[in-house]
Amino acid sequence: MLFVFVASHLLNHALGIISLATMEAGREVFLAVWRNPVSSIVLIASLLIHFGLVLYTMFRRRTLRMPVREALQIVAGLAIPPLLAVHVIGTWGLNQNFGVTDLYAYVVMAIWVFEPVEGLKQTIALLIAWFHGCVGLHYWLKLKPWYPKVGGTLFALAMLWPAFALFGFASAGREVTILMHDQEWLDAVRAAIGGPDEAGVSWALAAIRNSYWGLAVILVAVLALRWIRMTMRRASELTLSYPDGCALTVRRGISILEASRDAGIPHASVCGGRGRCSTCRVRVGNGKEHLPPPGEDEARVLKRVGAAANVRLACQIRPINDLTVTPLLPAAAQASDGHARPAFIEGSEREIAIMFVDIRAFTQMAEKKLPYDTVFVLNQYFRTMGTAVEEAGGRLDKFIGDGVMALFGMDGDAAEGCRSALIAARAMSASLQDLNANLKEDLDEAIRIGIGIHAGPVIVGEMGYAAVRSVTAVGDAVNTASRLETANKDFKSQLVVSAEVVERAAVDLSQFPLQEISIRGRDEQVAVHVLDDATKLPEIAAAKAA
Ligand code: FES
């Protein structure tokens, strides 16, 4: 509505290019449309709504930081009323209250001849109002499918429309300047305008002054209300930070699980937030000191899963301060993920024994066999090795090609783990002899293996992604164990075990002299015992099962 009004007003100005008389004739039509009771009410309502929306936008905004385009739109929306106040009061106001006929000749004389500075202000106001409307329309229409086709034409119109209006006004200004030398014309115009008298002028000046004050008070009031609102809001909000950098502003009293769901962040919750499944658990970081301690139910569930002290149930805690949270289970976690699990799953440093086992010359062996036979032999081999590891109390970590990685001492101490690893190595060697005997018909030559065992500090935890997650260990001791397994190739042996393992296991391997070997990636040499046959290991009392 406002844009149509401004466009028709500018069109009326443009008629000045033809003549002042044409401009005045156009004004009759313009007033017939816009200065009747219905359109006046609609226009005033539109103005108030438009100005109110600008103020409301400012009031609602969380921050006054915004892109330049947005800031310009808001500043323009705020600047138009004070810039146009003089024009509106001087024409429509005096017309309504003092019967002044606001002919173009009257306006042109006032701001072209007598108050050119005011004329400049009106020109600026006109351009701001016009381009403010154009930008608003552009962002409204630009998503319409037809808009790109007509965008260029509309842009040309947007530039030419005010240009013609200004040309028209300047042309009328020059015509009035000449006509003013004609006293008869001047008298006739003054009579037609009908004032304003002194009272009208005082009223207009007061109205202009009051409008400035009124607008300033409204603006300050809105900013003050906004400040109060933001202060109250900040007092009732907090920030939840997630590991991917996502930060949610949430109201106090909401649970972390509810906050994740509201924001569309996938979060496991098998029991639906009833505090039973533990799948929603999160590690809490910065701000955890402000959390209330776990309630009875939450504490029971956390104890059941062996959770660390910085782990809480997302469905049970309602933070009151900013908090950093890390969901510990994938969003697709199942009920079984909430079952009791050892504490080391969350990640911890532990001293354990690590074993690597590999088949010697497996590639050549596989090349001579059908794939089916290779799979059959490998599965027999894995079963044999896996059984030896588990019976000795170790944990199978992974099968890598034809290799096996196993961890010992995960639930006990390192000494126990070292004994278990040696027991497993002896059992593997013995079982391999049985396996070779059983597969005699299927194998061109007996399976030979190399075993490497080392012990030391490692990081143990559940690692991986989505469904491919498992408990494993990483660290220098793991790499060393792997290198010891490879060293069997050089020694043409079956077992290379570090002196570290032997000492911790308190086993006498003095008949296998200590040797110092270099390990790739390590500065110091590693003292090892080398056995051509792991069944030569002494019998060791069975270690505790994992
Ligand atoms: S959703 Fe099950 S314990 Fe939180």
Coordinates of C-alpha atoms and ligand atoms in Angstrom, one line a residue:
M1 CA 0.0 0.0 0.0
L2 CA 2.7 2.4 1.0
F3 CA 4.8 1.5 -2.1
V4 CA 1.8 2.2 -4.4
F5 CA 1.2 5.5 -2.7
V6 CA 4.9 6.5 -3.1
A7 CA 5.0 5.3 -6.7
S8 CA 1.8 7.3 -7.6
H9 CA 3.1 10.3 -5.8
L10 CA 6.4 10.2 -7.7
L11 CA 4.5 9.7 -10.9
N12 CA 2.6 12.9 -10.2
H13 CA 5.9 14.7 -9.6
A14 CA 7.1 13.4 -13.0
L15 CA 4.3 15.2 -14.7
G16 CA 6.2 18.4 -14.0
I17 CA 8.4 17.5 -16.9
I18 CA 5.4 18.4 -19.1
S19 CA 4.3 21.4 -17.2
L20 CA 3.2 22.7 -13.8
A21 CA -0.4 22.7 -15.0
T22 CA -0.2 19.0 -15.9
M23 CA 1.3 18.3 -12.5
E24 CA -1.6 20.1 -10.8
A25 CA -4.1 18.2 -13.0
G26 CA -2.5 14.9 -12.0
R27 CA -2.7 16.0 -8.3
E28 CA -6.5 16.2 -8.6
V29 CA -6.5 12.5 -9.6
F30 CA -4.0 11.6 -7.0
L31 CA -6.0 13.3 -4.2
A32 CA -9.2 11.8 -5.4
V33 CA -7.6 8.4 -4.9
W34 CA -5.6 9.0 -1.7
R35 CA -7.3 11.8 0.2
N36 CA -10.7 10.3 0.8
P37 CA -11.8 8.9 4.2
V38 CA -11.3 5.3 3.3
S39 CA -7.9 5.5 1.6
S40 CA -6.8 8.0 4.3
I41 CA -7.6 5.5 7.0
V42 CA -5.9 2.6 5.1
L43 CA -2.8 4.7 4.4
I44 CA -2.5 5.9 8.0
A45 CA -2.9 2.3 9.2
S46 CA -0.3 1.1 6.8
L47 CA 2.1 3.7 7.9
L48 CA 1.6 2.9 11.6
I49 CA 1.9 -0.9 10.9
H50 CA 5.0 -0.4 8.9
F51 CA 6.7 1.7 11.5
G52 CA 5.4 -0.6 14.2
L53 CA 6.9 -3.6 12.4
V54 CA 10.3 -1.9 12.3
L55 CA 10.2 -1.2 16.0
Y56 CA 8.9 -4.7 16.7
T57 CA 11.8 -6.2 14.6
M58 CA 14.3 -4.3 16.7
F59 CA 12.5 -5.3 19.9
R60 CA 12.5 -9.0 19.0
R61 CA 16.1 -9.3 17.7
R62 CA 18.5 -11.2 19.9
T63 CA 21.3 -9.1 18.6
L64 CA 21.7 -5.8 16.8
R65 CA 24.6 -7.3 14.9
M66 CA 23.3 -7.9 11.3
P67 CA 24.3 -7.8 7.7
V68 CA 24.7 -4.3 6.2
R69 CA 21.6 -4.8 3.9
E70 CA 19.4 -5.6 6.8
A71 CA 20.8 -2.7 8.9
L72 CA 20.2 -0.3 6.0
Q73 CA 16.6 -1.5 5.7
I74 CA 15.9 -0.9 9.4
V75 CA 17.7 2.5 9.5
A76 CA 15.8 3.6 6.4
G77 CA 12.5 2.4 8.0
L78 CA 13.3 4.5 11.0
A79 CA 14.6 7.5 9.1
I80 CA 11.6 8.0 6.8
P81 CA 9.0 9.3 9.4
P82 CA 11.2 12.1 10.7
L83 CA 12.4 13.0 7.2
L84 CA 8.9 13.2 5.8
A85 CA 7.3 14.8 8.9
V86 CA 7.7 18.4 7.5
H87 CA 6.2 17.4 4.1
V88 CA 3.3 15.5 5.6
I89 CA 2.5 18.2 8.2
G90 CA 3.0 21.0 5.7
T91 CA 0.6 19.5 3.2
W92 CA -1.9 17.0 4.5
G93 CA -1.7 18.5 8.1
L94 CA -2.4 22.1 7.1
N95 CA -5.0 21.0 4.6
Q96 CA -6.9 19.0 7.2
N97 CA -6.6 21.5 10.1
F98 CA -6.5 24.9 8.4
G99 CA -8.0 24.3 5.0
V100 CA -4.8 25.1 3.1
T101 CA -4.9 23.9 -0.4
D102 CA -1.5 22.2 -0.9
L103 CA -1.1 23.0 -4.6
Y104 CA 2.1 21.9 -6.3
A105 CA 2.8 25.7 -6.8
Y106 CA 2.6 26.1 -3.0
V107 CA 5.0 23.1 -2.3
V108 CA 7.4 24.1 -5.1
M109 CA 7.6 27.7 -3.9
A110 CA 8.2 26.6 -0.3
I111 CA 11.0 24.1 -0.9
W112 CA 12.4 25.1 -4.3
V113 CA 12.4 28.8 -4.0
F114 CA 12.2 29.8 -0.2
E115 CA 13.7 26.7 1.6
P116 CA 16.0 24.9 -0.8
V117 CA 17.7 23.0 2.1
E118 CA 14.3 21.6 3.0
G119 CA 13.9 20.7 -0.6
L120 CA 17.2 18.7 -0.4
K121 CA 15.9 17.0 2.7
Q122 CA 12.7 16.0 0.9
T123 CA 14.7 14.7 -2.1
I124 CA 16.7 12.5 0.3
A125 CA 13.6 11.3 2.0
L126 CA 12.0 10.5 -1.3
L127 CA 15.0 8.5 -2.5
I128 CA 15.2 6.6 0.9
A129 CA 11.5 5.8 0.9
W130 CA 11.6 4.6 -2.7
F131 CA 14.7 2.4 -2.4
H132 CA 13.6 1.1 0.9
G133 CA 10.4 0.0 -0.8
C134 CA 12.2 -1.5 -3.8
V135 CA 14.6 -3.5 -1.6
G136 CA 11.7 -4.8 0.5
L137 CA 9.9 -5.8 -2.7
H138 CA 13.0 -7.4 -4.2
Y139 CA 13.5 -9.7 -1.2
W140 CA 9.9 -10.6 -1.2
L141 CA 9.7 -11.4 -5.0
K142 CA 13.1 -12.8 -5.6
L143 CA 12.0 -16.4 -4.8
K144 CA 9.1 -16.2 -7.3
P145 CA 9.9 -18.3 -10.3
W146 CA 9.0 -15.5 -12.8
Y147 CA 11.0 -12.9 -11.1
P148 CA 14.4 -13.5 -12.8
K149 CA 12.7 -12.9 -16.2
V150 CA 11.4 -9.5 -15.3
G151 CA 14.0 -8.5 -12.7
G152 CA 16.1 -6.5 -15.2
T153 CA 13.0 -4.5 -16.4
L154 CA 11.9 -3.8 -12.8
F155 CA 15.4 -2.7 -11.9
A156 CA 15.4 -0.2 -14.8
L157 CA 12.0 1.1 -13.6
A158 CA 13.3 1.3 -10.0
M159 CA 16.1 3.6 -11.2
L160 CA 14.0 5.7 -13.7
W161 CA 10.9 6.2 -11.6
P162 CA 12.5 8.5 -9.0
A163 CA 14.7 10.1 -11.6
F164 CA 11.7 11.2 -13.6
A165 CA 10.0 12.4 -10.4
L166 CA 13.1 14.6 -9.5
F167 CA 13.3 15.9 -13.1
G168 CA 9.6 16.7 -13.0
F169 CA 10.0 18.5 -9.7
A170 CA 13.1 20.5 -10.8
S171 CA 11.3 21.4 -14.0
A172 CA 8.3 22.6 -12.0
G173 CA 10.7 24.5 -9.8
R174 CA 12.2 26.4 -12.7
E175 CA 8.7 27.1 -14.1
V176 CA 7.5 28.5 -10.7
T177 CA 10.6 30.6 -10.4
I178 CA 9.7 32.3 -13.7
L179 CA 6.0 32.5 -13.0
M180 CA 6.7 34.2 -9.6
H181 CA 7.8 37.3 -11.5
D182 CA 4.2 37.6 -12.6
Q183 CA 2.4 39.3 -9.7
E184 CA -1.0 38.4 -11.1
W185 CA -0.1 34.7 -11.1
L186 CA 1.4 35.0 -7.6
D187 CA -1.8 36.7 -6.2
A188 CA -4.0 34.0 -7.8
V189 CA -1.9 31.2 -6.4
R190 CA -1.8 32.7 -2.9
A191 CA -5.6 33.1 -3.0
A192 CA -6.0 29.5 -4.2
I193 CA -3.7 28.2 -1.4
G194 CA -5.5 30.1 1.3
G195 CA -2.8 30.5 3.9
P196 CA -1.4 29.3 6.1
D197 CA -2.0 32.1 8.6
E198 CA 0.2 32.7 11.7
A199 CA -1.8 30.2 13.8
G200 CA -1.3 27.6 11.1
V201 CA 2.4 28.2 10.9
S202 CA 2.7 27.9 14.7
W203 CA 0.7 24.7 14.7
A204 CA 2.8 23.2 11.9
L205 CA 6.1 24.1 13.7
A206 CA 4.8 22.7 17.0
A207 CA 3.5 19.6 15.2
I208 CA 6.9 19.0 13.5
R209 CA 8.7 19.5 16.8
N210 CA 6.4 17.2 18.6
S211 CA 6.6 14.6 15.9
Y212 CA 10.4 14.5 16.3
W213 CA 10.1 14.2 20.1
G214 CA 7.4 11.6 19.8
L215 CA 9.5 9.5 17.4
A216 CA 12.6 9.8 19.6
V217 CA 10.7 8.8 22.7
I218 CA 9.1 5.8 21.0
L219 CA 12.6 4.7 19.7
V220 CA 14.2 5.1 23.1
A221 CA 11.3 3.3 24.8
V222 CA 11.6 0.3 22.3
L223 CA 15.4 0.1 22.9
A224 CA 14.9 0.2 26.7
L225 CA 12.2 -2.5 26.5
R226 CA 14.4 -4.6 24.4
W227 CA 17.3 -4.2 26.8
I228 CA 15.0 -5.3 29.7
R229 CA 13.8 -8.2 27.7
M230 CA 17.3 -9.4 26.7
T231 CA 18.5 -9.0 30.3
M232 CA 15.6 -11.1 31.6
R233 CA 16.1 -13.6 28.9
R234 CA 19.8 -14.0 29.5
A235 CA 19.0 -14.6 33.1
S236 CA 16.8 -17.5 32.1
E237 CA 18.9 -19.0 29.4
L238 CA 22.1 -21.0 29.2
T239 CA 24.4 -22.4 26.4
L240 CA 24.9 -26.1 25.8
S241 CA 28.0 -26.7 23.8
Y242 CA 28.5 -29.9 21.8
P243 CA 31.8 -31.3 20.5
D244 CA 31.1 -30.5 16.9
G245 CA 31.1 -26.8 17.8
C246 CA 27.3 -26.6 17.9
A247 CA 26.2 -24.3 20.7
L248 CA 22.5 -24.3 21.7
T249 CA 20.9 -21.5 23.7
V250 CA 18.3 -23.1 25.8
R251 CA 16.0 -22.2 28.7
R252 CA 16.9 -23.3 32.2
G253 CA 15.1 -26.3 33.4
I254 CA 15.2 -28.2 30.1
S255 CA 17.0 -31.5 30.2
I256 CA 20.0 -32.0 27.9
L257 CA 18.1 -34.8 26.0
E258 CA 15.1 -32.4 25.4
A259 CA 17.5 -29.7 24.3
S260 CA 19.2 -32.0 21.8
R261 CA 15.8 -33.2 20.4
D262 CA 14.5 -29.6 20.1
A263 CA 17.5 -28.7 18.1
G264 CA 17.3 -31.8 15.9
I265 CA 20.6 -33.1 17.3
P266 CA 20.5 -37.0 17.1
H267 CA 20.8 -38.4 20.6
A268 CA 20.4 -42.0 21.8
S269 CA 17.5 -42.6 24.2
V270 CA 16.3 -46.1 24.1
C271 CA 14.0 -45.8 27.2
G272 CA 12.6 -42.5 26.0
G273 CA 14.1 -40.4 28.7
R274 CA 13.0 -42.4 31.7
G275 CA 16.5 -42.8 33.2
R276 CA 16.6 -46.5 32.8
C277 CA 18.7 -47.4 29.7
S278 CA 21.7 -45.2 30.1
T279 CA 22.1 -44.8 26.3
C280 CA 21.6 -41.1 26.5
R281 CA 24.7 -40.6 28.7
V282 CA 27.0 -37.7 28.1
R283 CA 30.4 -36.7 29.3
V284 CA 30.0 -33.3 31.0
G285 CA 32.9 -30.8 30.8
N286 CA 33.0 -27.1 31.5
G287 CA 30.3 -26.1 33.9
K288 CA 29.9 -29.6 35.5
E289 CA 30.7 -28.2 38.9
H290 CA 27.3 -26.3 38.8
L291 CA 25.3 -29.5 38.2
P292 CA 23.3 -30.9 41.0
P293 CA 24.6 -34.4 42.1
P294 CA 22.8 -37.4 40.5
G295 CA 19.6 -38.4 42.0
E296 CA 19.0 -41.9 43.4
D297 CA 17.8 -43.4 40.1
E298 CA 20.4 -41.7 38.0
A299 CA 23.2 -42.7 40.4
R300 CA 22.0 -46.3 40.3
V301 CA 22.1 -46.5 36.5
L302 CA 25.4 -44.8 36.3
K303 CA 26.8 -47.2 38.8
R304 CA 25.4 -50.1 36.8
V305 CA 27.3 -49.1 33.7
G306 CA 30.4 -48.3 35.6
A307 CA 30.3 -44.7 34.4
A308 CA 33.2 -42.3 35.2
A309 CA 32.6 -39.4 37.6
N310 CA 32.1 -36.9 34.7
V311 CA 29.4 -39.0 33.0
R312 CA 25.7 -38.1 33.5
L313 CA 22.4 -39.1 32.0
A314 CA 21.3 -36.5 29.5
C315 CA 17.6 -37.2 30.2
Q316 CA 18.0 -36.6 33.9
I317 CA 20.1 -33.5 34.3
R318 CA 18.7 -30.0 33.9
P319 CA 21.6 -27.6 33.8
I320 CA 21.4 -24.2 35.4
N321 CA 24.6 -22.8 33.9
D322 CA 26.4 -23.1 30.6
L323 CA 27.7 -26.6 30.0
T324 CA 29.8 -28.6 27.6
V325 CA 28.4 -32.0 26.8
T326 CA 29.7 -34.9 24.7
P327 CA 27.2 -37.7 23.9
L328 CA 29.0 -41.0 24.4
L329 CA 26.9 -43.4 22.4
P330 CA 25.9 -43.1 18.8
A331 CA 22.3 -41.9 18.2
A332 CA 21.4 -45.4 16.9
A333 CA 22.5 -47.1 20.1
Q334 CA 20.5 -50.2 21.2
A335 CA 19.4 -51.2 24.6
S336 CA 22.3 -53.6 24.8
D337 CA 24.6 -50.6 24.7
G338 CA 23.3 -49.5 28.0
H339 CA 24.3 -52.8 29.7
A340 CA 27.0 -52.8 32.3
R341 CA 30.4 -52.2 30.6
P342 CA 33.8 -52.0 32.0
A343 CA 34.9 -48.5 32.9
F344 CA 37.9 -48.6 30.5
I345 CA 35.5 -48.5 27.5
E346 CA 35.1 -44.7 28.1
G347 CA 38.9 -44.4 27.5
S348 CA 41.7 -44.8 30.0
E349 CA 45.4 -45.4 30.2
R350 CA 46.3 -48.9 31.4
E351 CA 49.3 -51.2 31.5
I352 CA 48.6 -54.3 29.6
A353 CA 50.3 -57.0 27.5
I354 CA 49.8 -57.0 23.8
M355 CA 50.2 -59.9 21.4
F356 CA 50.4 -60.0 17.7
V357 CA 50.3 -63.3 15.7
D358 CA 50.7 -63.7 12.0
I359 CA 50.9 -66.6 9.6
R360 CA 54.3 -66.9 7.9
A361 CA 54.3 -66.8 4.1
F362 CA 50.5 -66.7 4.0
T363 CA 50.3 -64.9 0.7
Q364 CA 52.2 -67.7 -1.1
M365 CA 50.0 -70.3 0.6
A366 CA 46.8 -68.5 -0.4
E367 CA 47.9 -68.1 -4.0
K368 CA 48.0 -71.9 -4.5
K369 CA 44.5 -72.4 -3.0
L370 CA 40.9 -71.7 -4.1
P371 CA 39.3 -68.9 -2.2
Y372 CA 36.9 -71.3 -0.5
D373 CA 39.8 -73.3 0.8
T374 CA 41.6 -70.2 2.0
V375 CA 38.6 -69.1 3.9
F376 CA 38.1 -72.5 5.4
V377 CA 41.8 -72.8 6.5
L378 CA 41.8 -69.2 7.9
N379 CA 38.6 -69.8 9.9
Q380 CA 40.1 -73.0 11.4
Y381 CA 43.2 -71.0 12.2
F382 CA 41.3 -68.1 13.8
R383 CA 39.3 -70.4 15.9
T384 CA 42.4 -72.1 17.2
M385 CA 44.2 -68.9 18.0
G386 CA 41.0 -67.2 19.4
T387 CA 40.4 -70.2 21.7
A388 CA 43.9 -70.1 23.0
V389 CA 43.7 -66.4 23.7
E390 CA 40.3 -66.6 25.5
E391 CA 41.2 -69.7 27.5
A392 CA 44.3 -67.8 28.7
G393 CA 42.1 -64.9 29.9
G394 CA 42.9 -62.6 27.0
R395 CA 40.7 -60.4 24.9
L396 CA 40.7 -60.8 21.1
D397 CA 41.1 -57.3 19.8
K398 CA 40.9 -57.9 16.1
F399 CA 41.7 -60.1 13.1
I400 CA 43.8 -58.2 10.5
G401 CA 44.0 -60.2 7.3
D402 CA 45.7 -63.4 8.5
G403 CA 46.9 -61.7 11.7
V404 CA 45.5 -61.6 15.2
M405 CA 45.8 -58.9 17.8
A406 CA 45.0 -59.7 21.4
L407 CA 45.1 -57.8 24.7
F408 CA 45.9 -59.3 28.1
G409 CA 45.4 -57.9 31.6
M410 CA 42.5 -55.6 30.7
D411 CA 40.6 -56.4 33.9
G412 CA 43.6 -57.2 36.0
D413 CA 47.1 -55.9 36.3
A414 CA 50.0 -56.0 33.9
A415 CA 51.8 -58.9 35.6
E416 CA 48.7 -61.0 35.3
G417 CA 48.3 -60.0 31.7
C418 CA 51.9 -60.9 30.9
R419 CA 51.4 -64.4 32.4
S420 CA 48.2 -64.8 30.4
A421 CA 49.9 -63.8 27.2
L422 CA 52.7 -66.4 27.6
I423 CA 50.2 -69.1 28.5
A424 CA 48.3 -68.1 25.3
A425 CA 51.5 -68.2 23.2
R426 CA 52.3 -71.7 24.5
A427 CA 48.7 -72.9 23.8
M428 CA 48.7 -71.4 20.3
S429 CA 51.9 -73.2 19.4
A430 CA 50.6 -76.5 20.7
S431 CA 47.2 -76.0 19.1
L432 CA 48.8 -75.1 15.8
Q433 CA 50.6 -78.5 15.7
D434 CA 47.2 -80.2 16.1
L435 CA 45.6 -78.0 13.5
N436 CA 48.4 -78.7 11.0
A437 CA 47.9 -82.4 11.7
N438 CA 44.2 -82.1 11.1
L439 CA 44.6 -80.1 7.9
K440 CA 47.4 -82.2 6.6
E441 CA 45.3 -83.2 3.5
D442 CA 44.4 -79.6 2.8
L443 CA 47.8 -78.0 3.2
D444 CA 50.8 -78.1 0.9
E445 CA 52.9 -77.2 3.9
A446 CA 52.3 -76.7 7.6
I447 CA 51.0 -73.4 8.8
R448 CA 53.8 -71.5 10.6
I449 CA 53.2 -68.5 12.8
G450 CA 55.1 -65.7 14.4
I451 CA 54.1 -64.3 17.8
G452 CA 55.3 -61.0 19.3
I453 CA 54.5 -60.0 22.9
H454 CA 55.2 -56.8 24.7
A455 CA 53.8 -54.9 27.7
G456 CA 53.5 -51.3 28.6
P457 CA 51.2 -48.3 29.0
V458 CA 48.5 -47.9 26.3
I459 CA 45.3 -46.0 25.8
V460 CA 42.4 -48.4 26.0
G461 CA 38.9 -47.4 24.9
E462 CA 36.0 -48.1 22.6
M463 CA 37.0 -46.7 19.2
G464 CA 35.5 -46.7 15.7
Y465 CA 32.5 -45.2 14.0
A466 CA 28.8 -46.1 13.9
A467 CA 28.4 -49.9 14.0
V468 CA 32.1 -50.5 13.5
R469 CA 33.2 -49.8 17.1
S470 CA 35.2 -52.0 19.4
V471 CA 37.4 -51.9 22.4
T472 CA 41.0 -51.6 21.3
A473 CA 44.4 -50.2 22.5
V474 CA 46.7 -47.7 20.9
G475 CA 50.1 -46.5 22.0
D476 CA 53.8 -47.2 21.7
A477 CA 53.6 -50.6 23.4
V478 CA 51.1 -51.8 20.7
N479 CA 53.5 -50.8 17.9
T480 CA 56.4 -52.5 19.7
A481 CA 54.5 -55.7 20.0
S482 CA 53.7 -55.6 16.3
R483 CA 57.4 -55.1 15.5
L484 CA 58.4 -58.0 17.7
E485 CA 56.0 -60.2 15.8
T486 CA 57.6 -59.1 12.5
A487 CA 61.1 -59.7 14.0
N488 CA 60.3 -63.5 13.9
K489 CA 61.0 -63.3 10.2
D490 CA 64.6 -62.3 10.8
F491 CA 65.1 -64.8 13.6
K492 CA 63.1 -67.5 11.7
S493 CA 61.5 -68.0 15.1
Q494 CA 58.0 -68.6 16.4
L495 CA 58.0 -66.2 19.4
V496 CA 59.8 -62.9 20.2
V497 CA 58.8 -61.7 23.7
S498 CA 60.2 -58.7 25.3
A499 CA 62.2 -59.0 28.6
E500 CA 59.6 -56.6 30.0
V501 CA 56.9 -59.2 29.7
V502 CA 59.1 -62.0 31.0
E503 CA 60.1 -59.9 34.1
R504 CA 56.5 -58.9 34.9
A505 CA 55.3 -62.5 34.5
A506 CA 58.1 -63.6 36.8
V507 CA 59.0 -66.5 34.4
D508 CA 62.5 -67.9 34.0
L509 CA 63.5 -67.8 30.4
S510 CA 67.2 -67.8 31.1
Q511 CA 67.8 -70.7 28.7
F512 CA 66.8 -68.3 25.9
P513 CA 69.5 -65.6 26.1
L514 CA 68.5 -62.0 26.1
Q515 CA 69.1 -60.2 22.8
E516 CA 68.9 -56.4 22.1
I517 CA 67.1 -55.6 18.9
S518 CA 66.3 -52.3 17.2
I519 CA 62.7 -51.5 16.6
R520 CA 61.6 -49.1 13.8
G521 CA 60.2 -45.9 15.4
R522 CA 62.0 -46.4 18.7
D523 CA 65.2 -44.8 19.7
E524 CA 66.2 -47.4 22.4
Q525 CA 66.8 -51.0 21.7
V526 CA 64.4 -53.6 23.1
A527 CA 65.7 -56.6 25.1
V528 CA 63.9 -59.8 23.9
H529 CA 63.9 -63.5 24.3
V530 CA 63.6 -65.5 21.0
L531 CA 62.1 -68.9 20.9
D532 CA 61.9 -71.1 17.8
D533 CA 59.0 -73.0 19.4
A534 CA 56.6 -71.4 21.9
T535 CA 55.8 -74.8 23.4
K536 CA 59.2 -74.6 24.9
L537 CA 57.8 -71.9 27.3
P538 CA 57.6 -73.2 30.8
E539 CA 54.2 -74.1 32.1
I540 CA 52.7 -71.2 34.0
A541 CA 49.9 -71.4 36.5
A542 CA 46.6 -70.3 34.8
A543 CA 45.8 -66.6 35.1
K544 CA 42.5 -65.3 36.1
A545 CA 40.0 -65.2 33.2
A546 CA 39.0 -61.8 31.9
Ligands
FES1 S1 17.2 -42.0 27.7 FE1 17.3 -43.8 28.8 S2 18.5 -43.3 30.5 FE2 18.3 -41.4 29.5

